[in-house]
Structures are given as structure tokens and as C-alpha cells.
PDB file of C-alpha atoms in Angstrom:
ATOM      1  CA  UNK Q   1      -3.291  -5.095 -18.633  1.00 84.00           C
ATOM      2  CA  UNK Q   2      -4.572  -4.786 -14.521  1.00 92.00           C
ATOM      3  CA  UNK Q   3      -7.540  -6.839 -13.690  1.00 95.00           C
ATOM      4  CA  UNK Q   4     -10.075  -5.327 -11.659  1.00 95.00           C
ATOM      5  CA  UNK Q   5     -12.547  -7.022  -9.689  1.00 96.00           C
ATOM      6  CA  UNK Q   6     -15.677  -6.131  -8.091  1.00 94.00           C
ATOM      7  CA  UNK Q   7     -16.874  -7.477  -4.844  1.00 93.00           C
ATOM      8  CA  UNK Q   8     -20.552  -9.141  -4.703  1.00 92.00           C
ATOM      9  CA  UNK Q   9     -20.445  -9.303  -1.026  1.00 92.00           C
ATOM     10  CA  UNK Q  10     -18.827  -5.876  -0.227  1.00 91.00           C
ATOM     11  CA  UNK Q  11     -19.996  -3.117  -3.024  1.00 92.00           C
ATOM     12  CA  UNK Q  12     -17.865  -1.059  -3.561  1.00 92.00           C
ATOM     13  CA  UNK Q  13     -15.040  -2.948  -2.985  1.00 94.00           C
ATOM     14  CA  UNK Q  14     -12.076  -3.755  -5.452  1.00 96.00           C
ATOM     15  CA  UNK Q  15      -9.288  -5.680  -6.604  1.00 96.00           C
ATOM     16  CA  UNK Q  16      -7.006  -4.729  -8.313  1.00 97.00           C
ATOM     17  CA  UNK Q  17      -4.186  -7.345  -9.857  1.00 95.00           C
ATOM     18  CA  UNK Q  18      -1.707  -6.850 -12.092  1.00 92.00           C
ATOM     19  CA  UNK Q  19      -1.087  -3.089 -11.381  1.00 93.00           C
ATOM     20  CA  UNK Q  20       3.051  -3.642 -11.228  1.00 90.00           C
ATOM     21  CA  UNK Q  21       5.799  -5.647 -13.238  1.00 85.00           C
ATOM     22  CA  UNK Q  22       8.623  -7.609 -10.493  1.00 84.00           C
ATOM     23  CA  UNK Q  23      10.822  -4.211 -11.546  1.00 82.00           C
ATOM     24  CA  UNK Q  24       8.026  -1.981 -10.415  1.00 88.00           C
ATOM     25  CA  UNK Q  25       7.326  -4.479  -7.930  1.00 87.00           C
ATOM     26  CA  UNK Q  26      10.825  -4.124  -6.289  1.00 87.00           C
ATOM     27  CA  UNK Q  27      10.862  -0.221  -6.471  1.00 90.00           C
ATOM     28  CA  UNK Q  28       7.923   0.356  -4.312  1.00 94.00           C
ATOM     29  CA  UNK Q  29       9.646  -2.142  -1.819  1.00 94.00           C
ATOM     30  CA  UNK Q  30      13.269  -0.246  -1.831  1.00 91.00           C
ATOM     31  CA  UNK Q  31      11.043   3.023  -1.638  1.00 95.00           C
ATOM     32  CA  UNK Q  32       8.885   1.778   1.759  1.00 97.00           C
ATOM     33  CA  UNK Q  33      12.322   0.218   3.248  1.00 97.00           C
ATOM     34  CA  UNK Q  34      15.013   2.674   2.245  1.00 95.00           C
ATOM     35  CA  UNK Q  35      13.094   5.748   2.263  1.00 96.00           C
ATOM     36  CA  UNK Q  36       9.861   6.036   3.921  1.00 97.00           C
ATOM     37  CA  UNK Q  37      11.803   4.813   6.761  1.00 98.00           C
ATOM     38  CA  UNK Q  38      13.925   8.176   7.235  1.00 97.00           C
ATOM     39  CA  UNK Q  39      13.015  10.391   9.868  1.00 95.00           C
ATOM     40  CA  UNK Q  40      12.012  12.848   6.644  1.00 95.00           C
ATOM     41  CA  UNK Q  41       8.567  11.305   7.542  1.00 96.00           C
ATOM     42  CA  UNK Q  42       6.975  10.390  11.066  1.00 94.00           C
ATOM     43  CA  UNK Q  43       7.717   6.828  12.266  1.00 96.00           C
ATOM     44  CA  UNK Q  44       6.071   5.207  15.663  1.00 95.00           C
ATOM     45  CA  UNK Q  45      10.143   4.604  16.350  1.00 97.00           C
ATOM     46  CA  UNK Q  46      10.783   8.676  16.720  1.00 95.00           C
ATOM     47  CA  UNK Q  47       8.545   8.225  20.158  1.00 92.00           C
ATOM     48  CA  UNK Q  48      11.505   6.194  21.918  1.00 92.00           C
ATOM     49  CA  UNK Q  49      14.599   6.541  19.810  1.00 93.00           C
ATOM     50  CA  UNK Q  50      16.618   9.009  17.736  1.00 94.00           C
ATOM     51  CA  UNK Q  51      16.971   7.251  14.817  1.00 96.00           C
ATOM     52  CA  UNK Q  52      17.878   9.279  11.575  1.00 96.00           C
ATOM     53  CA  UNK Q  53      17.945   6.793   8.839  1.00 97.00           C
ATOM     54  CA  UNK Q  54      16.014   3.285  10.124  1.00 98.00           C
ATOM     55  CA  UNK Q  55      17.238   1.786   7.207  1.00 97.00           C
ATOM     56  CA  UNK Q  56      21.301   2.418   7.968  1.00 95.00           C
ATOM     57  CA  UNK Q  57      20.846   1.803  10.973  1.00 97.00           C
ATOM     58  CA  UNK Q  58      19.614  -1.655  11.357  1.00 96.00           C
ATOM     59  CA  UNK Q  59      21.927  -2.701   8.658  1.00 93.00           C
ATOM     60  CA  UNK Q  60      24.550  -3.120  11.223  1.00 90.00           C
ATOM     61  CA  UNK Q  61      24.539  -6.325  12.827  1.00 88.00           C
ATOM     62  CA  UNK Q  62      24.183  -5.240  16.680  1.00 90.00           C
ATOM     63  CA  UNK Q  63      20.938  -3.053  15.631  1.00 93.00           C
ATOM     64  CA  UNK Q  64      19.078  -6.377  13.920  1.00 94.00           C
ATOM     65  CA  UNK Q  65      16.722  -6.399  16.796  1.00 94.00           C
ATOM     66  CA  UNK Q  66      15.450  -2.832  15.702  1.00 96.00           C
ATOM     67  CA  UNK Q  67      14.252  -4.101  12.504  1.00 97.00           C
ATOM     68  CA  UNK Q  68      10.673  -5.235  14.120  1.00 97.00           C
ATOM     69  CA  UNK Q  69      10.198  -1.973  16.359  1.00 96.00           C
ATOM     70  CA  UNK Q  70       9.390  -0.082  13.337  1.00 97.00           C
ATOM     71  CA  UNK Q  71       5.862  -0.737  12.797  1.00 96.00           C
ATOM     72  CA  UNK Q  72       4.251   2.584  10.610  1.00 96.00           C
ATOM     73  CA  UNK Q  73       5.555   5.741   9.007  1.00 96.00           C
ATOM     74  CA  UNK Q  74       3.351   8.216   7.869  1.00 94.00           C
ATOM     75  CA  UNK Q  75       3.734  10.273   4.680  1.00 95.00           C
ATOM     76  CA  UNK Q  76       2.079  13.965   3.519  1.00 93.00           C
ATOM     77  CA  UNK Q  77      -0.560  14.395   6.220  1.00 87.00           C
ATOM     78  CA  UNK Q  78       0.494  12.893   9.653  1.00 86.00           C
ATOM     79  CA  UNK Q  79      -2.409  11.073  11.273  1.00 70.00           C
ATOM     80  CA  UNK Q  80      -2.150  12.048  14.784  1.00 71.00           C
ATOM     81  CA  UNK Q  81      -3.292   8.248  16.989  1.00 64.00           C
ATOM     82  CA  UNK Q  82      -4.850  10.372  20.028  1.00 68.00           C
ATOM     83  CA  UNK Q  83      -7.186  12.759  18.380  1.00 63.00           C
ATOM     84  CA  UNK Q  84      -7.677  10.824  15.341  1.00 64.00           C
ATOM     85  CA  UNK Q  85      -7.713  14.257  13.388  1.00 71.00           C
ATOM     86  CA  UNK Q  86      -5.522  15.598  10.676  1.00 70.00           C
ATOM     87  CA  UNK Q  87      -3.996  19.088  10.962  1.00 75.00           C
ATOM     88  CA  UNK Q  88      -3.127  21.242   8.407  1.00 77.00           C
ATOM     89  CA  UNK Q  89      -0.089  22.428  10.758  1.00 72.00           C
ATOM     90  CA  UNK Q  90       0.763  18.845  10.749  1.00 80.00           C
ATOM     91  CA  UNK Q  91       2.322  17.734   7.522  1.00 88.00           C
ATOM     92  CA  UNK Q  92       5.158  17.053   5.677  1.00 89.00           C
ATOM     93  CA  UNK Q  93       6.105  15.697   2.069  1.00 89.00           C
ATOM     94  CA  UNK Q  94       3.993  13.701   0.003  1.00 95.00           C
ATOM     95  CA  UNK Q  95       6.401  11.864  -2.905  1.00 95.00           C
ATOM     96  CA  UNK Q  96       4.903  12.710  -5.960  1.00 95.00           C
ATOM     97  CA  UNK Q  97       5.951   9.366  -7.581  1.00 95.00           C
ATOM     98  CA  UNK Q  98       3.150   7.987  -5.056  1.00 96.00           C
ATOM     99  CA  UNK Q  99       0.445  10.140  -5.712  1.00 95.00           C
ATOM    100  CA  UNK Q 100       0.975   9.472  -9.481  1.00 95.00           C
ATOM    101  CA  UNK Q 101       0.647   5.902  -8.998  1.00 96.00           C
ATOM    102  CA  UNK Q 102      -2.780   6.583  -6.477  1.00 95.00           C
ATOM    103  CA  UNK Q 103      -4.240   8.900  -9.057  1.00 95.00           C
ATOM    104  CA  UNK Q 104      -3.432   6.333 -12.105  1.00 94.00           C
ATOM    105  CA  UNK Q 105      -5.156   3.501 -10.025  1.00 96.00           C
ATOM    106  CA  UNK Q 106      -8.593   5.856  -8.954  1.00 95.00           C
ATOM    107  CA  UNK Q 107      -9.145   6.658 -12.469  1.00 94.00           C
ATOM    108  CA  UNK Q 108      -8.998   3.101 -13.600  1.00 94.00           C
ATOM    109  CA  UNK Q 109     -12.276   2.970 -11.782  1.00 93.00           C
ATOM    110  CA  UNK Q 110     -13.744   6.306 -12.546  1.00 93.00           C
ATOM    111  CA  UNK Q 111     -12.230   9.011 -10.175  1.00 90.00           C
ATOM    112  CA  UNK Q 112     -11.034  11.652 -12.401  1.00 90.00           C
ATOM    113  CA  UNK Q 113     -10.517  14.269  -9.471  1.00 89.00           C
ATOM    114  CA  UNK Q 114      -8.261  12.721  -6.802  1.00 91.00           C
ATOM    115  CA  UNK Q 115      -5.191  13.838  -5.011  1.00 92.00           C
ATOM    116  CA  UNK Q 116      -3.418  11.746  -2.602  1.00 93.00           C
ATOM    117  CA  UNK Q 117      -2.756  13.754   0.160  1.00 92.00           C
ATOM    118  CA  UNK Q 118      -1.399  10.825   3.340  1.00 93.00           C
ATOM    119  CA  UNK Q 119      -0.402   7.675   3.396  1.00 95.00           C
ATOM    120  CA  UNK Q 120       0.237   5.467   6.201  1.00 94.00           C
ATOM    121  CA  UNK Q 121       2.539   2.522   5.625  1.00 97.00           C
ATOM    122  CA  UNK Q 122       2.655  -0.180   7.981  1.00 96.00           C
ATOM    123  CA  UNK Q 123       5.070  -2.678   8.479  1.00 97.00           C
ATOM    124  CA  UNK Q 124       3.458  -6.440   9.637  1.00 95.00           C
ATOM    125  CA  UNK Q 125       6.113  -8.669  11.001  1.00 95.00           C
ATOM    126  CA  UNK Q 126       5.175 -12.110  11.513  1.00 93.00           C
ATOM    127  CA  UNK Q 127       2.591 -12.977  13.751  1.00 90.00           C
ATOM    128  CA  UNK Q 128       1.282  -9.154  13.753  1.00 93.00           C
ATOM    129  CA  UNK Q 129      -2.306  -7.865  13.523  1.00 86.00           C
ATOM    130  CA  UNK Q 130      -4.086  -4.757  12.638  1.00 84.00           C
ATOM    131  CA  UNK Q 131      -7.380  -4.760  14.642  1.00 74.00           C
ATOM    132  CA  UNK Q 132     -10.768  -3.420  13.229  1.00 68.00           C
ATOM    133  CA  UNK Q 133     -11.410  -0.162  12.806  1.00 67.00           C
ATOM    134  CA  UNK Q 134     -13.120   2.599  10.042  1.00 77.00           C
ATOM    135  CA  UNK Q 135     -10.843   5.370   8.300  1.00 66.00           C
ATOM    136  CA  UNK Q 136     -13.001   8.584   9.312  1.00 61.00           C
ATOM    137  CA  UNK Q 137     -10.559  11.074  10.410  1.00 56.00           C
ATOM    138  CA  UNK Q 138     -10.595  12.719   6.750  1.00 52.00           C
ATOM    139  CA  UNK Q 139     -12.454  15.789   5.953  1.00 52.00           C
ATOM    140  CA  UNK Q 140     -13.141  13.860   2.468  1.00 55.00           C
ATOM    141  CA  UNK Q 141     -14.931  11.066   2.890  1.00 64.00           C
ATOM    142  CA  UNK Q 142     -16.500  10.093  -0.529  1.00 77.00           C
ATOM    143  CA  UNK Q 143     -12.954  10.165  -1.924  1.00 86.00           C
ATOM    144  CA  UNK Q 144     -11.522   6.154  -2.205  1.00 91.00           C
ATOM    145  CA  UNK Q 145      -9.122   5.162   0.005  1.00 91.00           C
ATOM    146  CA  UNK Q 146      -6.057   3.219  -1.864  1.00 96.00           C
ATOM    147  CA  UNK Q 147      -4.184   0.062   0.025  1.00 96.00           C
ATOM    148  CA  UNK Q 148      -1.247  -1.486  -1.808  1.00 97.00           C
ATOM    149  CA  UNK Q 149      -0.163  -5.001  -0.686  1.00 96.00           C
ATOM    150  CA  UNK Q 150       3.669  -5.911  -0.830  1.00 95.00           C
ATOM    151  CA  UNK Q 151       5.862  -9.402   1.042  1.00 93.00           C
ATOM    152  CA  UNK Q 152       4.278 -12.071   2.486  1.00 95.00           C
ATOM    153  CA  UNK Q 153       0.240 -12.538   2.233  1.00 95.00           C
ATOM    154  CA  UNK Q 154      -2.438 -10.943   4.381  1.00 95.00           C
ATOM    155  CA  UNK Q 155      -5.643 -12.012   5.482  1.00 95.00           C
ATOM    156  CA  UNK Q 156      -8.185  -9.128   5.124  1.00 94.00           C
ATOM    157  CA  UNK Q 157     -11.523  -8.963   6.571  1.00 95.00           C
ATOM    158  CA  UNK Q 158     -14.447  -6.364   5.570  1.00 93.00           C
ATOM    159  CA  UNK Q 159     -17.446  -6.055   7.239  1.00 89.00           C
ATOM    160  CA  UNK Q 160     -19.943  -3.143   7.471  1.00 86.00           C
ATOM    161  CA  UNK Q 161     -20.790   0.477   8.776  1.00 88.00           C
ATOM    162  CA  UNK Q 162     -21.338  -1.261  12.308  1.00 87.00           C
ATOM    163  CA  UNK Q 163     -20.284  -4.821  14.476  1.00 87.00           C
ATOM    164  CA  UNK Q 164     -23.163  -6.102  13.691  1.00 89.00           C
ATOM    165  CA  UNK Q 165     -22.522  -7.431  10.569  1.00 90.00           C
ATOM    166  CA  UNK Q 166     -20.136 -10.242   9.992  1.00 93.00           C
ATOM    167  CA  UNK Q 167     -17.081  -9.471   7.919  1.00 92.00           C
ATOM    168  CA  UNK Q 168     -16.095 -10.893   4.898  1.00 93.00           C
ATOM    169  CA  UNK Q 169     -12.356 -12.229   4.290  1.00 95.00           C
ATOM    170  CA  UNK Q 170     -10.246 -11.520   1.239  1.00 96.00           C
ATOM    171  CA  UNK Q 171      -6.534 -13.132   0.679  1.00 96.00           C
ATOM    172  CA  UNK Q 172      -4.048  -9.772  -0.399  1.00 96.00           C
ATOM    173  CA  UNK Q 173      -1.101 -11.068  -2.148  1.00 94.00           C
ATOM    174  CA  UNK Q 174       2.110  -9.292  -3.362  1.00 92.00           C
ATOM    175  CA  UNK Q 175       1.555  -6.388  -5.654  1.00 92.00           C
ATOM    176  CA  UNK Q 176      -2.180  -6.809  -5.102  1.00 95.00           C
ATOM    177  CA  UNK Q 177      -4.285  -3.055  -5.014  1.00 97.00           C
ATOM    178  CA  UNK Q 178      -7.185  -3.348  -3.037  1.00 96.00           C
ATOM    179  CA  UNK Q 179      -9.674  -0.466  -3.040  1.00 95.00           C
ATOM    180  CA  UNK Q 180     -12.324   1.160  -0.926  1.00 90.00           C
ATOM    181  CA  UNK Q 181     -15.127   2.859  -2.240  1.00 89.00           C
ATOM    182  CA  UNK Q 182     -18.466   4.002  -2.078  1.00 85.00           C
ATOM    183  CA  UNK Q 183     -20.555   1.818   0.480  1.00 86.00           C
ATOM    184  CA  UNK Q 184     -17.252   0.376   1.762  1.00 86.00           C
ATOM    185  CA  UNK Q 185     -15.450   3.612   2.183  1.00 80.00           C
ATOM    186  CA  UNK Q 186     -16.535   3.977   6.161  1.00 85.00           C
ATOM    187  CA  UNK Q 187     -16.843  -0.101   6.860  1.00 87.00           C
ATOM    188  CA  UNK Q 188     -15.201  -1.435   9.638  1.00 89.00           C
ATOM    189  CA  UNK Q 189     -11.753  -3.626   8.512  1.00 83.00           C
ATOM    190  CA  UNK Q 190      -8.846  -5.553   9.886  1.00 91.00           C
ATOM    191  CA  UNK Q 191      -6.132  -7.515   9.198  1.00 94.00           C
ATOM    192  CA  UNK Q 192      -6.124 -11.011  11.731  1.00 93.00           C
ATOM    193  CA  UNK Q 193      -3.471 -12.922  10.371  1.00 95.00           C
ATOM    194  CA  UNK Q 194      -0.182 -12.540   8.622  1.00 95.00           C
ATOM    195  CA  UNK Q 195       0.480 -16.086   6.111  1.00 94.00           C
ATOM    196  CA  UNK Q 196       4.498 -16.344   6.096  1.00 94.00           C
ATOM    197  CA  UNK Q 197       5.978 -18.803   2.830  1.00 91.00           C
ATOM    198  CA  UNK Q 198       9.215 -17.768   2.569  1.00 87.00           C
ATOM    199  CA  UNK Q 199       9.183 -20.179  -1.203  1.00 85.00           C
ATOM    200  CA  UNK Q 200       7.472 -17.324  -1.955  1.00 78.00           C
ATOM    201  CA  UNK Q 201      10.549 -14.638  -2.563  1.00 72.00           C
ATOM    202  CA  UNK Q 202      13.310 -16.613  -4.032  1.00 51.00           C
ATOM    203  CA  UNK Q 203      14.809 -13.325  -5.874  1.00 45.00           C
ATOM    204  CA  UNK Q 204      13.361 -10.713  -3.752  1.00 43.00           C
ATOM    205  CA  UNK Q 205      10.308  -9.869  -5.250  1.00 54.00           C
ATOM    206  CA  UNK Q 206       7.215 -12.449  -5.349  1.00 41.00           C
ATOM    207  CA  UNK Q 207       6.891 -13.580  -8.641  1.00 44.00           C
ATOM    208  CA  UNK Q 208       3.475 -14.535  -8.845  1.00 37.00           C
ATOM    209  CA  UNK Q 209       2.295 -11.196  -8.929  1.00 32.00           C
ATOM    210  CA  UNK Q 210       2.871 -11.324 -12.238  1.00 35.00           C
ATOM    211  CA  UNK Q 211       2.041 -14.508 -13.159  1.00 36.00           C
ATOM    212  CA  UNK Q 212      -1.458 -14.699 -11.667  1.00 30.00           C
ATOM    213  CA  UNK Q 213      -4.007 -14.293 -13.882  1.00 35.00           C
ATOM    214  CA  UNK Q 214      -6.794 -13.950 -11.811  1.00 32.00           C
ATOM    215  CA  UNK Q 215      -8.255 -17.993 -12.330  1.00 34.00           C
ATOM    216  CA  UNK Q 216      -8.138 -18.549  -8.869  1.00 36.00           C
ATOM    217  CA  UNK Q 217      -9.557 -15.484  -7.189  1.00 35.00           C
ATOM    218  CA  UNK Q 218     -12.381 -15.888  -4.789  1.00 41.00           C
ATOM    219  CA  UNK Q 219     -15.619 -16.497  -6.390  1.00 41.00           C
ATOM    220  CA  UNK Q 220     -16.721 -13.561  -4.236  1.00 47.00           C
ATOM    221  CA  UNK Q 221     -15.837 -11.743  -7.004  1.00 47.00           C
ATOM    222  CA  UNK Q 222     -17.071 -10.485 -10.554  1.00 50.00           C
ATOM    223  CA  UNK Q 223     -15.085  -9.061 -13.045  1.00 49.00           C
ATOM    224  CA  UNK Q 224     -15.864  -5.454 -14.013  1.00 48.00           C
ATOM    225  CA  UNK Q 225     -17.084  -4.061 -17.217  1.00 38.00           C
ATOM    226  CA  UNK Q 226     -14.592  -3.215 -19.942  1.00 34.00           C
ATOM    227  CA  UNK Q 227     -17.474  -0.510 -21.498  1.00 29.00           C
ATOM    228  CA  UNK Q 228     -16.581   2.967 -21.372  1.00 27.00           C
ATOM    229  CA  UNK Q 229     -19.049   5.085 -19.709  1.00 30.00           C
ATOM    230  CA  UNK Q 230     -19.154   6.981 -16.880  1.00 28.00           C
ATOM    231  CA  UNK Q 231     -19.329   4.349 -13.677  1.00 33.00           C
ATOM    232  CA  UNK Q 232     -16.922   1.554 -15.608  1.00 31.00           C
ATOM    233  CA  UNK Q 233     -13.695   1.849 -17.340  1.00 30.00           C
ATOM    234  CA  UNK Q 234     -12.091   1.548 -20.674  1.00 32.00           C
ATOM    235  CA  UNK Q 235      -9.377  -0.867 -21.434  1.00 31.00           C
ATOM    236  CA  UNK Q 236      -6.858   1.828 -22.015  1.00 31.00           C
ATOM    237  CA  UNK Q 237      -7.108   2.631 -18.804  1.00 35.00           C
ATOM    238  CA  UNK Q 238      -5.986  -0.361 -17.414  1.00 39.00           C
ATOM    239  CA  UNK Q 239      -2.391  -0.214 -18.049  1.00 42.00           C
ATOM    240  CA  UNK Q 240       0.352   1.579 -16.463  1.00 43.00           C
ATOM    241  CA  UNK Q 241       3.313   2.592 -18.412  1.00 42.00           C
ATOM    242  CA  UNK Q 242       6.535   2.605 -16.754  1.00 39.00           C
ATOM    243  CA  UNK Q 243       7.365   6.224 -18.149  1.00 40.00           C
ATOM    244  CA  UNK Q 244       4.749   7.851 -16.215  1.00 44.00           C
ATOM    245  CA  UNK Q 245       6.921   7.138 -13.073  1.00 44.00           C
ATOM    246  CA  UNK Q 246      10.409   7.964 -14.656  1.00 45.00           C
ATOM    247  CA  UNK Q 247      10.393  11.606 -14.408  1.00 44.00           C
ATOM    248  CA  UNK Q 248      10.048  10.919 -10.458  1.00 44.00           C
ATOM    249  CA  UNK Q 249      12.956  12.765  -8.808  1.00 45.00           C
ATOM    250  CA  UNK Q 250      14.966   9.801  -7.364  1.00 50.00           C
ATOM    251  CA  UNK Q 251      13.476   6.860  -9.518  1.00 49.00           C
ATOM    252  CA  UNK Q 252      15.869   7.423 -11.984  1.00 43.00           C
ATOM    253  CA  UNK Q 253      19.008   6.074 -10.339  1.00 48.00           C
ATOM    254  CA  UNK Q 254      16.999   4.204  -7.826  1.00 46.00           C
ATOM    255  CA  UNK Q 255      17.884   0.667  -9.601  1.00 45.00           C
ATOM    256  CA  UNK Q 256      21.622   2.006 -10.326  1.00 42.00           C
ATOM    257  CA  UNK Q 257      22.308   2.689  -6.877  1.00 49.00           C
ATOM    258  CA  UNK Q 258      21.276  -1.029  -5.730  1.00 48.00           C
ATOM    259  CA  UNK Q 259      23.908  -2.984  -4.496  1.00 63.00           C
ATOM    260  CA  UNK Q 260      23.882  -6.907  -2.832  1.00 74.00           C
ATOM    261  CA  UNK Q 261      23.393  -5.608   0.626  1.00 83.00           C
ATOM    262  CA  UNK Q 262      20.096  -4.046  -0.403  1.00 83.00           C
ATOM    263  CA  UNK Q 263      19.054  -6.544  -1.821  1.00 80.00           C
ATOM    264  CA  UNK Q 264      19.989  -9.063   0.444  1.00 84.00           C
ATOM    265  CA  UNK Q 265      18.623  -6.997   2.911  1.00 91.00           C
ATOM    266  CA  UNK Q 266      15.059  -6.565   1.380  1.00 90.00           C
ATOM    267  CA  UNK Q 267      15.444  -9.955   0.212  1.00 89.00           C
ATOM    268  CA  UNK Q 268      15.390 -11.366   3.871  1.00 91.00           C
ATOM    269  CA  UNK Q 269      13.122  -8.698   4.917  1.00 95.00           C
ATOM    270  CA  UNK Q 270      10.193  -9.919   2.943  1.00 94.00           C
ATOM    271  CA  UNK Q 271      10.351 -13.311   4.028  1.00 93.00           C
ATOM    272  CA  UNK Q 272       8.471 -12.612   6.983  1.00 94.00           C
ATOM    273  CA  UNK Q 273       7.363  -9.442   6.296  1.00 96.00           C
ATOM    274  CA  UNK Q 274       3.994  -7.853   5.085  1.00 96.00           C
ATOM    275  CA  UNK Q 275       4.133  -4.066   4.383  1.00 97.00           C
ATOM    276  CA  UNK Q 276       0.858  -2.131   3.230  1.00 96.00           C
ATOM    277  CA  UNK Q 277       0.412   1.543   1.506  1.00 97.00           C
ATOM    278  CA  UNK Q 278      -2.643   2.534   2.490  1.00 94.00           C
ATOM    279  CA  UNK Q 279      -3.309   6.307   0.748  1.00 94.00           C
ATOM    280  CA  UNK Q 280      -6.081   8.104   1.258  1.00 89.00           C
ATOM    281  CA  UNK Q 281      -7.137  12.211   0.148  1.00 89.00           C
ATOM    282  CA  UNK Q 282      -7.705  14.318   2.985  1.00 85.00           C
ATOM    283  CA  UNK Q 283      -8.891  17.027   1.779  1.00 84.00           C
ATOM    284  CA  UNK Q 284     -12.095  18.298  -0.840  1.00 80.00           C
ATOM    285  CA  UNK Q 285     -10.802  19.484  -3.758  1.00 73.00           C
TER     286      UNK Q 285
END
């Protein structure tokens, strides 16, 4: 069953633990390495090279130095970094395996009518940084936005509508779903600091996001309501079966085609690595 906690010092803030097994764990990885990496999407790389497939390419051994240039793709709705606007001439596909997941995780906390419409996935290399900003560019704003945690650990700070107000900090492990709602939808946000333990992916995957139970999380948060009613969520919500991804059109043969070199490769990648789905509806429905 997920765990879903409740900020004290950030309403409207969440955390979500427990959302993936190490198998699901894994997918999501192969899927923001192998795939969202194609030039099927929009990648800051495409600005200064002509790379098809990032993920072929810098397999080879004289293209290792390209793993670190890519730094975000951009899925569904492209985000465009000048105007800060989203364009309804500007889009492309939006996996539908993702926006199950987003819409599975939403309605765990009461958002019945939610479609995940962008994502932006970045890719934090060691020593990388996201500075502080707000997510205001879409046309929905009351809608959550959705940022799923993967590799090494990220330090996460939250503050408020303005400067002003100090932020608060938040450790995102592995597998770790932390949402945005509410009061927190439009509050400033950043990510300082990248912690690298390579201990921390003997087999590939972390395996503690599985294994933590939650005993140790900040005391900054409370543990939601198990009631059913309208603002909480029932129990039954709070687990996602595995079949509700496998009618997904590639995740089917995704595990068959692995092979050592993927692995190794992902593997490797995570050891200093922090990559973040951040998914957000554009759009009112």
C-alpha cells in the first residue's frame, strides 16, 4: 500500500512513498533513458547536435562525454524556455503508460478529473542544480502538478507565492512521488544540491524504495487520513496494480528486450545520476 504524507509546513504539499515495486521501479528508469531520450520528443541536445537516438548513441565508447549534455526532454506539450508559454501548435506525444500512472497517483488524493497533458524530465548529473522558480505557464492552474523522483537523492526546497518567505527543505529519494497542490501549486521551488551514494544502486535500482516504511520521514510531516470522503482517500486507493500498466503499448516486451548492456548501462548511470518526471495538465478540461 503507498503512504501519503501531508506537509504541516507547506499545505498542500505531499509525499508520496511506496508508489512502485524495484520492477516498476526499473521500468520508469529504462523508459526516461531509452526512450524519452529519442528525438520522438524535444531534448535541450537537438539545439547543438543531430542526435537521433541519445541513448545509442552514447553507448559507444568515443560518445561517453555526451552522456552529461543531455539535461531535459520534454514530452506531450513542449514548454517553450523563452516565452514560457505552451502552444497548442507545439506538441507532440504524450505516452499513455505515463498519464495512467499521473492520473492513478491524483486520485489517490482526490482528483478525479485529471489528464496529464506535459511532462518535463530532467536529467541532474552530479553536482547540478535546478534554481527557484514557480510552474505558471499552464492555462490550468488549480490542476496538481506531479514530480516523480528516480537515482541518486535530491535536496528539495519549497517556499511560498513570493522570496520573501524562507523555503522549507524536503529529502526526495528513489521512487519517491512528491506532489503539488492547492496553496503550493504556484510556490516558488528548487533543487540546490544533488546527494551522490553510489552503495545506494548495487543492482540497478535503489532498493530502499521499497523497503522504507516511512519511520524516518521528516517530522514535518503528518500522515493523511485513511476516511473516505471527499478531501481524503480510501485505502483502496492506495495501491497500484501492475496490470493497469500492462496493456501499455511497449511495456509488454520492455523487460524481454533487456540485455547486460542496458543494464549495465543504467546501472552506472544512476550512480551519479538524479532524473525527475515532473507532469503537469495544461489544459481545463
Amino acid at each position: 500500500k503507498w503512504k501519503i504524507f501531508s506537509s504541516k509546513l507547506n499545505p498542500g504539499f505531499f509525499l508520496i512513498l511506496n508508489v512502485f515495486s524495484p520492477e516498476d521501479q526499473y521500468y520508469w528508469i529504462r523508459q526516461c533513458l531509452t526512450k524519452y531520450t529519442s528525438n520522438r520528443y524535444r531534448r535541450n541536445i537537438d539545439a547543438h547536435s543531430n542526435i537521433e537516438d541519445w541513448y545509442s548513441h552514447v553507448l559507444a565508447d568515443n560518445n561517453k562525454g555526451d552522456i552529461d549534455k543531455l539535461r531535459w526532454s520534454t514530452l506531450g506539450y513542449h514548454h517553450n524556455w523563452d516565452t514560457k508559454v505552451y502552444d497548442e501548435s507545439d506538441k507532440g506525444e504524450f505516452p499513455s503508460d505515463l498519464a495512467k500512472l499521473s492520473s492513478h497517483i491524483v486520485q489517490a488524493l482526490g482528483y478525479q478529473r485529471y489528464k496529464a497533458e506535459a511532462a518535463i524530465v530532467n536529467y541532474y548529473p552530479e553536482n547540478t542544480t535546478l534554481s527557484g522558480h514557480t510552474d505558471h505557464s499552464e492555462h490550468n492552474l488549480s490542476a496538481p502538478l506531479v514530480s516523480i523522483s528516480f537515482g541518486q537523492s535530491g535536496i528539495f526546497l519549497l517556499g511560498g507565492k513570493s522570496l520573501d518567505v524562507p523555503p522549507s527543505a524536503y529529502l526526495l529519494k528513489s521512487g519517491y512521488v512528491a506532489v503539488m497542490t492547492k496553496e503550493a501549486r504556484l510556490c516558488y521551488h528548487a533543487v540546490p544540491k544533488i546527494l551522490v551514494d553510489p552503495s545506494l544502486v548495487p543492482d540497478m535500482i535503489p532498493k530502499e524504495a521499497e523497503q522504507y516504511d516511512g519511520s524516518k520521514l521528516d517530522q514535518s510531516f503528518t500522515e493523511t487520513s485513511t476516511t473516505v470522503d471527499h478531501e481524503n482517500f480510501s485505502a483502496k486507493k492506495m495501491k497500484l496494480e501492475t496490470e493497469n500498466r500492462k496493456d501499455a503499448s511497449d511495456n509488454s516486451s520492455a523487460r524481454e528486450e533487456d540485455n547486460s548492456e542496458t543494464c549495465r548501462f543504467i546501472s552506472d548511470y544512476l550512480k551519479n545520476h538524479r532524473i525527475n518526471l515532473n507532469i503537469r495538465q495544461v489544459n481545463q478540461i
